[in-house]
Amino acid sequence: MSANYSVERVEQILKKYLPPEEGFQKTVLEAMNYSVLAGGKRIRPRLMGEAFCLFGGGGDVVEPFMAAMEMIHTYSLVHDDLPAMDNDTLRRGKPTTWSKYGEDMGILAGDCLLTYAFETAARAFARTEETARVGRALGILAEKAGIYGMAGGQVVDVEKTGQPITAEELDFIYRLKTGALLEASLMIGAVLAGADDAEVAVMEQIGTDVGLAFQIRDDILDVTSSEEELGKPIGSDERNAKTTYVTLYGLEAAQDEVVRRSGEAVRLLEELPGDTSFFKEFIEKLEKRKN
């Protein structure tokens, strides 16, 4: 699978934008950087960079947004792992941030990553004359990360833990909690490259479908994988009494939905210009991923 933005290239971009670990607040800076550099597939920044290339983007204006997106995604994981949330001590095969630095620093590291993400994204203004595109991209980032996006999905997820939940509520949680940042990644890449409104809307819908497929695949892996393969504790959904696609529909129907959503995303790619082979292969790999 050819790609303009490999995992290795994204790692270099991230390191370039992380804050130096110095000053009286050094501990939280260390916790922030530990969290971001703990590993991961870098799915969101990679999709953003590839979307930027797909629509003919040039220069490095997308890079601050790529780093910002991974900071926001990481903050959400840091807070997810906290005792008040999922109470997990292992992620990507390493101690979670709060279990390594303490619950207080876990909370603060997440807070600081979210804020620093927007400080980082704002650096894009100095990298292009198309400042209106940067402004629009910032708006998308804020909306998809906030109460009408990822954080809003998290609210309902937390409130409904241990309670009966409808299929409609579960879809809402997944569309916001997981789908929103994937939507934002694809939309921001397209916007910064100058895509038109119709093209940005298609990218948003692809993000929705990929997000749902990704989260349902997570549900499946939580009951079929091992801690060694997954890099985090399995069975956390059952332990936390969470309703998932697997508990609601069963394993076979959940896998069918992963295939259906992935296929819909691939179909939408046909509406876009240029070479979309990276996205097609990427979606197929996500559909069959083991961790």
mmCIF file of N, CA and C in Angstrom, residues 159 198 234 288:
data_model
loop_
_atom_site.group_PDB
_atom_site.id
_atom_site.type_symbol
_atom_site.label_atom_id
_atom_site.label_comp_id
_atom_site.label_asym_id
_atom_site.label_seq_id
_atom_site.Cartn_x
_atom_site.Cartn_y
_atom_site.Cartn_z
ATOM 1 N N GLU A 159 -22.882 7.873 30.915
ATOM 2 C CA GLU A 159 -24.191 7.889 31.583
ATOM 3 C C GLU A 159 -24.924 6.562 31.429
ATOM 4 N N ALA A 198 -19.153 19.730 -1.574
ATOM 5 C CA ALA A 198 -19.687 18.394 -1.854
ATOM 6 C C ALA A 198 -18.635 17.327 -1.553
ATOM 7 N N ILE A 234 -8.598 -7.318 27.912
ATOM 8 C CA ILE A 234 -9.807 -7.696 27.191
ATOM 9 C C ILE A 234 -10.943 -7.857 28.192
ATOM 10 N N LYS A 288 -10.271 -6.001 8.994
ATOM 11 C CA LYS A 288 -9.767 -7.313 9.401
ATOM 12 C C LYS A 288 -8.717 -7.231 10.510
#
